mmCIF file of C-alpha atoms in Angstrom:
data_model
loop_
_atom_site.group_PDB
_atom_site.id
_atom_site.type_symbol
_atom_site.label_atom_id
_atom_site.label_comp_id
_atom_site.label_asym_id
_atom_site.label_seq_id
_atom_site.Cartn_x
_atom_site.Cartn_y
_atom_site.Cartn_z
ATOM 1 C CA MET A 30 147.102 183.018 31.905
ATOM 2 C CA THR A 31 149.229 185.906 32.973
ATOM 3 C CA GLU A 32 146.469 187.505 34.811
ATOM 4 C CA GLU A 33 145.744 183.994 36.572
ATOM 5 C CA LEU A 34 149.437 183.766 37.843
ATOM 6 C CA SER A 35 149.474 187.252 39.230
ATOM 7 C CA ALA A 36 146.248 186.608 41.390
ATOM 8 C CA PRO A 37 146.960 186.395 45.045
ATOM 9 C CA PRO A 38 146.110 183.003 46.637
ATOM 10 C CA PRO A 39 142.761 182.418 48.230
ATOM 11 C CA LEU A 40 142.334 183.677 52.003
ATOM 12 C CA PRO A 41 142.671 180.808 54.718
ATOM 13 C CA ASP A 42 139.400 179.634 56.159
ATOM 14 C CA LEU A 43 139.717 181.207 59.506
ATOM 15 C CA GLY A 44 136.791 179.923 60.531
ATOM 16 C CA ALA A 45 137.522 176.530 60.303
ATOM 17 C CA ALA A 46 140.999 177.382 62.112
ATOM 18 C CA ASN A 47 138.851 178.444 64.689
ATOM 19 C CA GLN A 48 137.231 175.129 64.990
ATOM 20 C CA PRO A 49 138.058 172.974 67.743
ATOM 21 C CA ALA A 50 140.260 170.034 67.644
ATOM 22 C CA PRO A 51 138.179 166.461 66.803
ATOM 23 C CA ASN A 52 139.675 164.970 70.296
ATOM 24 C CA GLU A 53 139.802 167.761 72.638
ATOM 25 C CA TRP A 54 137.500 166.665 75.672
ATOM 26 C CA TYR A 55 138.588 165.280 79.016
ATOM 27 C CA TYR A 56 135.907 164.119 81.541
ATOM 28 C CA VAL A 57 136.256 162.458 85.282
ATOM 29 C CA VAL A 58 135.349 158.626 86.305
ATOM 30 C CA ASN A 59 136.178 157.807 89.518
ATOM 31 C CA GLY A 60 138.251 160.438 90.431
ATOM 32 C CA ALA A 61 140.473 159.902 87.532
ATOM 33 C CA ARG A 62 140.774 162.381 84.314
ATOM 34 C CA ARG A 63 139.963 160.357 81.464
ATOM 35 C CA GLY A 64 140.583 161.848 77.583
ATOM 36 C CA PRO A 65 141.202 163.281 75.243
ATOM 37 C CA THR A 66 138.315 162.191 73.107
ATOM 38 C CA THR A 67 135.755 163.106 70.623
ATOM 39 C CA ALA A 68 132.086 164.773 71.515
ATOM 40 C CA GLN A 69 130.813 161.547 69.760
ATOM 41 C CA THR A 70 132.451 158.955 72.133
ATOM 42 C CA VAL A 71 131.167 161.127 75.051
ATOM 43 C CA LYS A 72 127.554 160.916 73.924
ATOM 44 C CA ASP A 73 128.288 157.122 73.270
ATOM 45 C CA LEU A 74 129.394 157.200 76.892
ATOM 46 C CA LEU A 75 126.163 158.849 77.991
ATOM 47 C CA ASN A 76 124.108 156.363 76.293
ATOM 48 C CA LYS A 77 125.803 153.409 77.919
ATOM 49 C CA LYS A 78 124.901 155.391 81.306
ATOM 50 C CA GLN A 79 128.926 155.019 81.904
ATOM 51 C CA ILE A 80 129.036 158.831 82.432
ATOM 52 C CA GLU A 81 126.107 161.243 83.656
ATOM 53 C CA ALA A 82 124.997 164.771 82.861
ATOM 54 C CA ASP A 83 126.679 165.862 86.354
ATOM 55 C CA THR A 84 129.810 163.937 84.829
ATOM 56 C CA GLN A 85 132.991 166.773 85.160
ATOM 57 C CA VAL A 86 134.012 167.626 81.181
ATOM 58 C CA TRP A 87 136.757 170.035 80.449
ATOM 59 C CA ARG A 88 138.459 171.210 76.744
ATOM 60 C CA LYS A 89 141.336 173.697 76.049
ATOM 61 C CA GLY A 90 139.685 177.212 76.554
ATOM 62 C CA MET A 91 137.850 176.062 79.524
ATOM 63 C CA PRO A 92 138.768 177.937 82.758
ATOM 64 C CA GLU A 93 137.952 175.110 84.838
ATOM 65 C CA TRP A 94 135.886 171.588 84.517
ATOM 66 C CA LYS A 95 132.080 171.772 84.497
ATOM 67 C CA PRO A 96 129.088 169.259 84.683
ATOM 68 C CA LEU A 97 128.578 167.685 81.326
ATOM 69 C CA ARG A 98 125.019 169.618 81.643
ATOM 70 C CA GLU A 99 126.569 173.176 81.835
ATOM 71 C CA SER A 100 129.380 172.730 79.381
ATOM 72 C CA ASP A 101 129.292 172.905 75.290
ATOM 73 C CA LEU A 102 128.155 169.672 75.148
ATOM 74 C CA ARG A 103 124.815 170.772 76.989
ATOM 75 C CA ASP A 104 122.775 169.766 74.023
ATOM 76 C CA LEU A 105 123.650 165.664 74.479
ATOM 77 C CA VAL A 106 121.524 166.084 77.629
ATOM 78 C CA ALA A 107 119.171 168.469 76.466
ATOM 79 C CA THR A 108 116.269 165.802 76.415
ATOM 80 C CA GLU A 109 116.643 164.705 79.983
ATOM 81 C CA PRO A 110 114.963 166.747 82.447
ATOM 82 C CA PRO A 111 117.100 168.080 85.536
ATOM 83 C CA ALA A 112 117.368 166.340 88.691
ATOM 84 C CA ILE A 113 114.485 168.032 90.830
ATOM 85 C CA SER A 114 114.710 169.720 94.255
ATOM 86 C CA THR A 115 116.469 167.830 97.000
ATOM 87 C CA LYS A 116 113.712 169.627 98.998
ATOM 88 C CA HIS A 117 111.158 167.030 97.423
ATOM 89 C CA ILE A 118 113.735 164.195 98.200
ATOM 90 C CA GLY A 119 111.956 162.343 101.413
ATOM 91 C CA ASN A 120 115.057 161.300 103.853
ATOM 92 C CA GLY A 121 112.770 158.309 105.995
ATOM 93 C CA TYR A 122 114.785 155.380 104.484
ATOM 94 C CA VAL A 123 118.049 157.010 105.197
ATOM 95 C CA TRP A 124 117.330 157.559 108.436
ATOM 96 C CA THR A 125 116.051 154.557 109.473
ATOM 97 C CA LEU A 126 119.097 153.032 107.780
ATOM 98 C CA ALA A 127 120.839 155.818 110.475
ATOM 99 C CA LEU A 128 119.208 153.951 113.295
ATOM 100 C CA LEU A 129 119.108 150.190 112.466
ATOM 101 C CA PRO A 130 122.303 149.688 114.417
ATOM 102 C CA LEU A 131 121.199 150.838 117.659
ATOM 103 C CA VAL A 132 117.844 149.107 117.374
ATOM 104 C CA ILE A 133 119.942 145.640 116.320
ATOM 105 C CA GLY A 134 122.242 146.645 119.345
ATOM 106 C CA VAL A 135 119.069 146.664 121.560
ATOM 107 C CA ILE A 136 117.381 143.752 120.595
ATOM 108 C CA GLU A 137 120.649 141.561 120.952
ATOM 109 C CA ALA A 138 121.146 142.916 124.365
ATOM 110 C CA VAL A 139 117.057 142.144 125.336
ATOM 111 C CA VAL A 140 117.982 138.829 124.067
ATOM 112 C CA SER A 141 121.358 138.674 125.896
ATOM 113 C CA ALA A 142 119.559 139.453 129.425
ATOM 114 C CA SER A 143 116.426 136.991 128.918
ATOM 115 C CA ASN A 144 119.349 134.327 128.202
ATOM 116 C CA GLN A 145 120.879 135.386 131.594
ATOM 117 C CA GLU A 146 117.931 135.247 133.315
ATOM 118 C CA ALA A 147 116.889 131.914 131.881
ATOM 119 C CA ALA A 148 120.239 130.484 132.913
ATOM 120 C CA VAL A 149 119.948 131.688 136.280
ATOM 121 C CA ARG A 150 116.492 130.028 136.707
ATOM 122 C CA SER A 151 117.558 126.960 135.209
ATOM 123 C CA LEU A 152 120.437 126.665 137.444
ATOM 124 C CA SER A 153 118.021 127.274 140.493
ATOM 125 C CA LEU A 154 115.536 124.884 139.458
ATOM 126 C CA GLY A 155 117.667 122.022 137.965
ATOM 127 C CA PHE A 156 116.034 122.433 134.527
ATOM 128 C CA PRO A 157 118.396 122.130 131.328
ATOM 129 C CA TYR A 158 119.274 125.705 129.966
ATOM 130 C CA HIS A 159 118.414 126.479 126.509
ATOM 131 C CA PRO A 160 119.556 129.571 125.693
ATOM 132 C CA SER A 161 117.495 132.107 123.086
ATOM 133 C CA ARG A 162 119.446 132.828 119.724
ATOM 134 C CA GLY A 163 119.470 136.741 118.451
ATOM 135 C CA LEU A 164 119.123 137.601 115.116
ATOM 136 C CA PRO A 165 120.713 135.805 112.459
ATOM 137 C CA PHE A 166 123.479 138.206 110.915
ATOM 138 C CA GLN A 167 121.843 137.468 107.443
ATOM 139 C CA VAL A 168 118.968 139.696 109.008
ATOM 140 C CA PRO A 169 120.927 143.287 109.327
ATOM 141 C CA LEU A 170 122.288 142.671 106.111
ATOM 142 C CA ALA A 171 119.215 142.208 104.430
ATOM 143 C CA ILE A 172 117.321 145.062 106.003
ATOM 144 C CA ASN A 173 120.572 147.492 105.479
ATOM 145 C CA ALA A 174 120.624 146.281 101.829
ATOM 146 C CA LEU A 175 116.903 146.905 101.234
ATOM 147 C CA LEU A 176 116.651 150.101 102.727
ATOM 148 C CA GLY A 177 119.763 151.323 100.742
ATOM 149 C CA TRP A 178 118.194 150.086 97.522
ATOM 150 C CA LEU A 179 114.995 151.633 98.230
ATOM 151 C CA ASP A 180 116.658 154.782 98.935
ATOM 152 C CA ASP A 181 118.737 154.744 95.755
ATOM 153 C CA ARG A 182 115.910 154.213 93.443
ATOM 154 C CA ARG A 183 114.456 157.366 94.979
ATOM 155 C CA LEU A 184 117.312 158.935 93.893
ATOM 156 C CA GLN A 185 117.718 157.499 90.699
ATOM 157 C CA GLN A 186 114.001 158.941 90.369
ATOM 158 C CA ALA A 187 114.852 162.074 90.918
ATOM 159 C CA GLY A 188 117.859 162.420 88.912
ATOM 160 C CA TYR A 189 120.495 161.679 91.124
ATOM 161 C CA GLY A 190 121.281 158.263 91.140
ATOM 162 C CA SER A 191 124.965 157.245 90.522
ATOM 163 C CA ARG A 192 126.856 153.370 89.671
ATOM 164 C CA THR A 193 128.531 154.012 92.949
ATOM 165 C CA THR A 194 125.837 154.946 94.751
ATOM 166 C CA ARG A 195 124.213 151.746 93.466
ATOM 167 C CA VAL A 196 126.918 149.628 94.532
ATOM 168 C CA THR A 197 127.371 151.732 97.878
ATOM 169 C CA ALA A 198 123.407 151.764 98.969
ATOM 170 C CA VAL A 199 123.360 147.658 99.497
ATOM 171 C CA LEU A 200 126.698 146.841 100.486
ATOM 172 C CA LEU A 201 128.403 149.819 102.326
ATOM 173 C CA ALA A 202 125.886 151.790 104.565
ATOM 174 C CA PRO A 203 127.676 154.153 105.885
ATOM 175 C CA VAL A 204 129.800 155.268 102.701
ATOM 176 C CA TYR A 205 126.195 155.307 101.214
ATOM 177 C CA LEU A 206 125.218 157.769 103.495
ATOM 178 C CA PHE A 207 128.149 159.856 103.245
ATOM 179 C CA LEU A 208 128.128 160.030 99.231
ATOM 180 C CA ARG A 209 123.944 160.690 99.169
ATOM 181 C CA ALA A 210 124.804 163.424 101.446
ATOM 182 C CA LYS A 211 127.567 164.816 99.451
ATOM 183 C CA ARG A 212 125.629 164.422 96.082
ATOM 184 C CA LEU A 213 122.467 165.970 97.540
ATOM 185 C CA LYS A 214 124.848 168.691 98.950
ATOM 186 C CA GLN A 215 123.485 168.323 102.438
ATOM 187 C CA SER A 216 124.678 168.186 105.727
ATOM 188 C CA PRO A 217 125.726 164.341 106.610
ATOM 189 C CA TYR A 218 123.581 164.544 109.419
ATOM 190 C CA TYR A 219 122.317 160.965 108.973
ATOM 191 C CA ALA A 220 125.639 159.552 108.073
ATOM 192 C CA VAL A 221 126.742 160.857 111.846
ATOM 193 C CA ALA A 222 123.686 159.586 113.392
ATOM 194 C CA TRP A 223 124.621 155.835 111.765
ATOM 195 C CA ILE A 224 128.053 156.122 113.794
ATOM 196 C CA ILE A 225 126.514 157.289 116.662
ATOM 197 C CA SER A 226 123.929 154.806 116.364
ATOM 198 C CA MET A 227 126.701 151.841 115.634
ATOM 199 C CA ILE A 228 128.254 152.626 118.852
ATOM 200 C CA ALA A 229 125.662 153.411 121.278
ATOM 201 C CA GLY A 230 123.853 149.832 119.992
ATOM 202 C CA PHE A 231 127.631 148.249 120.658
ATOM 203 C CA LEU A 232 128.045 149.540 124.203
ATOM 204 C CA ILE A 233 124.593 149.025 125.039
ATOM 205 C CA TYR A 234 124.796 144.965 124.038
ATOM 206 C CA ALA A 235 128.108 145.144 125.547
ATOM 207 C CA SER A 236 126.940 146.281 128.995
ATOM 208 C CA VAL A 237 124.429 143.568 129.351
ATOM 209 C CA GLU A 238 126.699 140.634 127.794
ATOM 210 C CA GLY A 239 129.682 141.963 129.816
#
């Protein structure tokens, strides 16, 4: 009995003390910090496609935010292949999308010029004037949406797609072009080309219409 009372208490489990806290992970969604939360919750978010392998994560002890696939949680995405090299992703759809405003502007200018000639001819000959109609506004919107969807589908297959690009590809072409360039770490040449194309198309149409 005396020996048991005089025996020192067991040493603390230093290994358990060094284990990370259960709720320690922070992650970024839409530019906002979320957390702290558990690794299991992060895994569930991955499975639900609410975050991605490139989502920025952080926990105490890390010097800076890192993509999830490069953090201690990399095993959660180990079964997913990495994104392919951007050199193998074609830019045909986005360049077509970038030049589309110019094409639309030229078409509308041609229709406007044709209407002006028809109006002069009708007045001189005394015939009734029936102007031709340009493209319905739904047509450019549909073409934009289709090209954006096709290109974003290509990004998804290459491992670069996201919920944000999915939405902007269909609804906001210029925003999508800038986001795409940033995601692929490319210079936004095609995004700038879209702006120039839009201005040029408008000026061409305005010069004829005026």
